[in-house]
PDB file of C-alpha atoms in Angstrom:
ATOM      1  CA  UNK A 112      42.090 104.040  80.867  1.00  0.00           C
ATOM      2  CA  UNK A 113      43.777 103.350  84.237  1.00  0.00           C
ATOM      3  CA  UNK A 114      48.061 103.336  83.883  1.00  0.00           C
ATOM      4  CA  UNK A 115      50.541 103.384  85.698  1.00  0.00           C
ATOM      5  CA  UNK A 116      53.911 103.562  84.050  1.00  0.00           C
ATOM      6  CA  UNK A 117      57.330 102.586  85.654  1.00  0.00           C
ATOM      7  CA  UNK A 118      60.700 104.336  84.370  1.00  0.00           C
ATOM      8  CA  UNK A 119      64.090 105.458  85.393  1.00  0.00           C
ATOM      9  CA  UNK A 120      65.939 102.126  85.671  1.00  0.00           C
ATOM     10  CA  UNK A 121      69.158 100.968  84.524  1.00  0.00           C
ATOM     11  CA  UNK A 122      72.533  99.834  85.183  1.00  0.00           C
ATOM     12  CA  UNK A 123      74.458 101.006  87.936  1.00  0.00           C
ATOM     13  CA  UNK A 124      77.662 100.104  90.222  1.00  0.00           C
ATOM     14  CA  UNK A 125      76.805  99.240  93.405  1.00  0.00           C
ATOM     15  CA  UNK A 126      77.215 101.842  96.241  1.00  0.00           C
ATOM     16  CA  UNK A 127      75.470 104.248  93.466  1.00  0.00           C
ATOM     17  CA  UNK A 128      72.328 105.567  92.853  1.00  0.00           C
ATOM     18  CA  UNK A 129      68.760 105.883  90.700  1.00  0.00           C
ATOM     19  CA  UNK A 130      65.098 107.255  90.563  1.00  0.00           C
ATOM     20  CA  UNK A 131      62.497 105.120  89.773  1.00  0.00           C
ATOM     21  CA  UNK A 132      59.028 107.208  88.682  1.00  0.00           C
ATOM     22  CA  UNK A 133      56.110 106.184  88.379  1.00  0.00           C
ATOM     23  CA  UNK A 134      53.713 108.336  86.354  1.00  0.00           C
ATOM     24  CA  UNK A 135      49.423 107.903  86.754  1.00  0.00           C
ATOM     25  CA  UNK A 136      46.825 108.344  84.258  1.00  0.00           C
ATOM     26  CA  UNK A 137      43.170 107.938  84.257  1.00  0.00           C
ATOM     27  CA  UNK A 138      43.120 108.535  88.079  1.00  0.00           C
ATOM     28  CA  UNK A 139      44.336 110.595  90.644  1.00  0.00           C
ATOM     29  CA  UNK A 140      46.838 109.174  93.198  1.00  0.00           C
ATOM     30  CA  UNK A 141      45.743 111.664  95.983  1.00  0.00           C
ATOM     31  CA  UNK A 142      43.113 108.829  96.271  1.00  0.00           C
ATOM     32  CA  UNK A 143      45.010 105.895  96.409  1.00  0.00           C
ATOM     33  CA  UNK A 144      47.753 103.513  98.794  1.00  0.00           C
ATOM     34  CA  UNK A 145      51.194 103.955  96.333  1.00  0.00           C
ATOM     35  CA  UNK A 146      53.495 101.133  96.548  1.00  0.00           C
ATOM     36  CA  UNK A 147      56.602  99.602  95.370  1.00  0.00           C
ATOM     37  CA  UNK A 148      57.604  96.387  94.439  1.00  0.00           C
ATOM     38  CA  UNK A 149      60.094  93.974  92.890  1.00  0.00           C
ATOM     39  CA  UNK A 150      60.926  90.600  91.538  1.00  0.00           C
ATOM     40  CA  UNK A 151      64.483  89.675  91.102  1.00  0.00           C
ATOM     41  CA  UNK A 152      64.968  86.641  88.745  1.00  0.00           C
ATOM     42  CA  UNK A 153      64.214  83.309  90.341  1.00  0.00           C
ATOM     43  CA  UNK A 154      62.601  84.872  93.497  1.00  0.00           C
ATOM     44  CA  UNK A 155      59.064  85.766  94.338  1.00  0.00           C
ATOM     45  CA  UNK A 156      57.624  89.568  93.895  1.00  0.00           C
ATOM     46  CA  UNK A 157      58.312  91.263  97.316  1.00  0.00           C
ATOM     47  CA  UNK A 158      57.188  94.317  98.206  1.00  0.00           C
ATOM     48  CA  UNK A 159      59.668  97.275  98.530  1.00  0.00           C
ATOM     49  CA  UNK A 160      58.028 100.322 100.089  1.00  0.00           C
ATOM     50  CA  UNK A 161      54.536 101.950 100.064  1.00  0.00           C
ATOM     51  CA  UNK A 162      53.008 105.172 101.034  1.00  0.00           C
ATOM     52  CA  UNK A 163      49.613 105.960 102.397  1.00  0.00           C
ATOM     53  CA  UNK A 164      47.996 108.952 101.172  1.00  0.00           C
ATOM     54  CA  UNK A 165      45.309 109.211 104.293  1.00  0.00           C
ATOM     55  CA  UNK A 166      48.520 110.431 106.210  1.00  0.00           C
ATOM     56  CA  UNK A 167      51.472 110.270 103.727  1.00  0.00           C
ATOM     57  CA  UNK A 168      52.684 107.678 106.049  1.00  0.00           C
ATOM     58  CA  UNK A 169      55.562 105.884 104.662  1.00  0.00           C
ATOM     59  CA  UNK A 170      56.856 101.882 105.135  1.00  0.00           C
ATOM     60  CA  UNK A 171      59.638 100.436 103.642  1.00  0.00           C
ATOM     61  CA  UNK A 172      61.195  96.526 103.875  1.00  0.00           C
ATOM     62  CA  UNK A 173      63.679  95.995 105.984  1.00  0.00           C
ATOM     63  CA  UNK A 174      66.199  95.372 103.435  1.00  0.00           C
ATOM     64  CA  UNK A 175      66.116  98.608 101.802  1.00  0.00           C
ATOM     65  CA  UNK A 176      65.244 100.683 104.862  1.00  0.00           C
ATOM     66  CA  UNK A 177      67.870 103.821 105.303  1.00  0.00           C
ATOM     67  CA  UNK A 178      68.746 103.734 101.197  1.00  0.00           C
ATOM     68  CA  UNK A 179      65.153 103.807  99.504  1.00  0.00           C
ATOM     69  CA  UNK A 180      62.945 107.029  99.998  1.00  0.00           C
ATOM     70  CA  UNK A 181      59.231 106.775  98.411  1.00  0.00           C
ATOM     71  CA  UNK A 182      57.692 110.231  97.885  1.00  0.00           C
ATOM     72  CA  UNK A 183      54.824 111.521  95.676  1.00  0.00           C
ATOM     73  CA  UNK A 184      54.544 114.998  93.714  1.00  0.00           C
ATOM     74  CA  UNK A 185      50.303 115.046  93.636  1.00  0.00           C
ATOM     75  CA  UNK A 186      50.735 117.658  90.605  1.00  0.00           C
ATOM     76  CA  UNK A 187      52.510 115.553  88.370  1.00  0.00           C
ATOM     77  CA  UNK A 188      50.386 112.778  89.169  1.00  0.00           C
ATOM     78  CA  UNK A 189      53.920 110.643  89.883  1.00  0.00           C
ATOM     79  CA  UNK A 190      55.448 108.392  92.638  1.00  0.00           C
ATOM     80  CA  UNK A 191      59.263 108.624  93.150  1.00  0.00           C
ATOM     81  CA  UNK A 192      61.412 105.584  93.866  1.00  0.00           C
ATOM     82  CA  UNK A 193      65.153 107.211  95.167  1.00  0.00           C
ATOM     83  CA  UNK A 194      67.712 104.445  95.553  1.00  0.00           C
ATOM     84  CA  UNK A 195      70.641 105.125  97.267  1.00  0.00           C
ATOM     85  CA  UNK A 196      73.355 102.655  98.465  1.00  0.00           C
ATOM     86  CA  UNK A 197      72.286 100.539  95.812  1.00  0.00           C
ATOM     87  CA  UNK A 198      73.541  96.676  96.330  1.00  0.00           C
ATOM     88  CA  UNK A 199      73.654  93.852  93.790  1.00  0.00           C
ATOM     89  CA  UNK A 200      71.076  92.062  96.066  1.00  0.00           C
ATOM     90  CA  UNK A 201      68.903  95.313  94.776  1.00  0.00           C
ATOM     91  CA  UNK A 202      68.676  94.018  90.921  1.00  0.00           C
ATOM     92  CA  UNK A 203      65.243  92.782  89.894  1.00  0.00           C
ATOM     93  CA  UNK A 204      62.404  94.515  87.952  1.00  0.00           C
ATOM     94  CA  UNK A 205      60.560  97.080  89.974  1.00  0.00           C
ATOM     95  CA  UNK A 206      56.807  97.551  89.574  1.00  0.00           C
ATOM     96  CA  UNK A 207      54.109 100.118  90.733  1.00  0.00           C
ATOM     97  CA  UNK A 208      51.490  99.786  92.137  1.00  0.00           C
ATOM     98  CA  UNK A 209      48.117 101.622  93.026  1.00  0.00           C
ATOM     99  CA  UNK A 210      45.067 100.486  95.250  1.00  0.00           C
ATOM    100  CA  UNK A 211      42.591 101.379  97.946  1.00  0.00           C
ATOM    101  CA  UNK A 212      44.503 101.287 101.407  1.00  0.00           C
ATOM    102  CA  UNK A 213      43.491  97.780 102.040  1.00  0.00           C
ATOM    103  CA  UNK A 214      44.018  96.183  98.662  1.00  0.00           C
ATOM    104  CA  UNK A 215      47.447  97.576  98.620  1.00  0.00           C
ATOM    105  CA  UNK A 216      47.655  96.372 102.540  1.00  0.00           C
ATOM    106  CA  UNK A 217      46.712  92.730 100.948  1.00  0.00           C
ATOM    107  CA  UNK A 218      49.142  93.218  97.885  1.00  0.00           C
ATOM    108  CA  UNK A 219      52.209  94.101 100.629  1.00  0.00           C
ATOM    109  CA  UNK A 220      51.773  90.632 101.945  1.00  0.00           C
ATOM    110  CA  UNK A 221      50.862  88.518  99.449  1.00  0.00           C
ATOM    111  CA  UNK A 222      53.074  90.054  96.409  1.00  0.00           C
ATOM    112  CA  UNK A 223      52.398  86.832  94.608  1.00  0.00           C
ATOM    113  CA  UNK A 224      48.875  88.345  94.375  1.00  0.00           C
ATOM    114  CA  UNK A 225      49.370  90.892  92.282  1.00  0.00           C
ATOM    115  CA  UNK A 226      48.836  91.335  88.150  1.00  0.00           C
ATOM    116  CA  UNK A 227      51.733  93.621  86.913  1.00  0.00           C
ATOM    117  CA  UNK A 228      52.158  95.801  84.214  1.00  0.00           C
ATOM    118  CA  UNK A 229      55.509  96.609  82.771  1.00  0.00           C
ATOM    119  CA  UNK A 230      58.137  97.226  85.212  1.00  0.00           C
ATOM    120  CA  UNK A 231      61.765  98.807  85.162  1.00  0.00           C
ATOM    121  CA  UNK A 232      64.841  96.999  85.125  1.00  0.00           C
ATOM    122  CA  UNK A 233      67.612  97.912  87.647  1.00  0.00           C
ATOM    123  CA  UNK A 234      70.151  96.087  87.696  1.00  0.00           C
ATOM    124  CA  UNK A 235      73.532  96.403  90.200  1.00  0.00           C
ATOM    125  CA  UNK A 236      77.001  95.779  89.330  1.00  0.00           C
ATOM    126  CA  UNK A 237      79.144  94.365  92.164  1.00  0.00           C
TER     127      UNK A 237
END
């Protein structure tokens, strides 16, 4: 079976920090666009950041940009979310997400496209 498995959320104060992970199984994500995304309650899914693996070339929204790195460690089969400078704007439930480069392309502007599995919560204290 294809998962993908979301962890390392919680509760934090804002101006802190956390590590979202995101660990594969069933497939490889050497082979697949890695991305990102969130829904905070009572708004829409948006997407966060994503990561190309034809060039490990990275994109990130413009509200997180400078405070969010995405990164990938290919032997562990895992995606990393760091969040830095976290705000209270930054609390919703964080999803990954796995595709061919154009899917994922698709899925980064229409959000409201995707099916999602269990996220993580993170949640900012003011």
């Amino acid at each position: 079976d294809v998962q993908l498995q979301a962890s390392g959320g919680g509760l934090v104060q804002a101006g802190g920090s956390l590590r979202l992970s995101c660990a594969a199984s069933g497939f490889t994500f050497d082979d697949y666009a890695i991305g990102w995304f969130r829904q905070a309650p009572g708004k829409e899914c948006e997407g966060v950041s994503f990561m190309l693996n034809s060039d490990r070339s990275t994109h990130y929204a413009d509200s997180v940009k400078g405070r969010f790195t995405i990164s990938s460690d290919n032997a562990k089969n895992t995606v990393y979310l760091q969040m830095n400078s976290l705000k209270p704007e930054d609390t919703a439930v964080y999803y990954c997400a796995a595709d061919t480069k154009e899917r994922l392309l698709r899925l980064w502007v229409f959000p409201t496209e995707g099916t999602w599995g269990q996220g993580t919560q993170v949640t900012v204290s003011s």
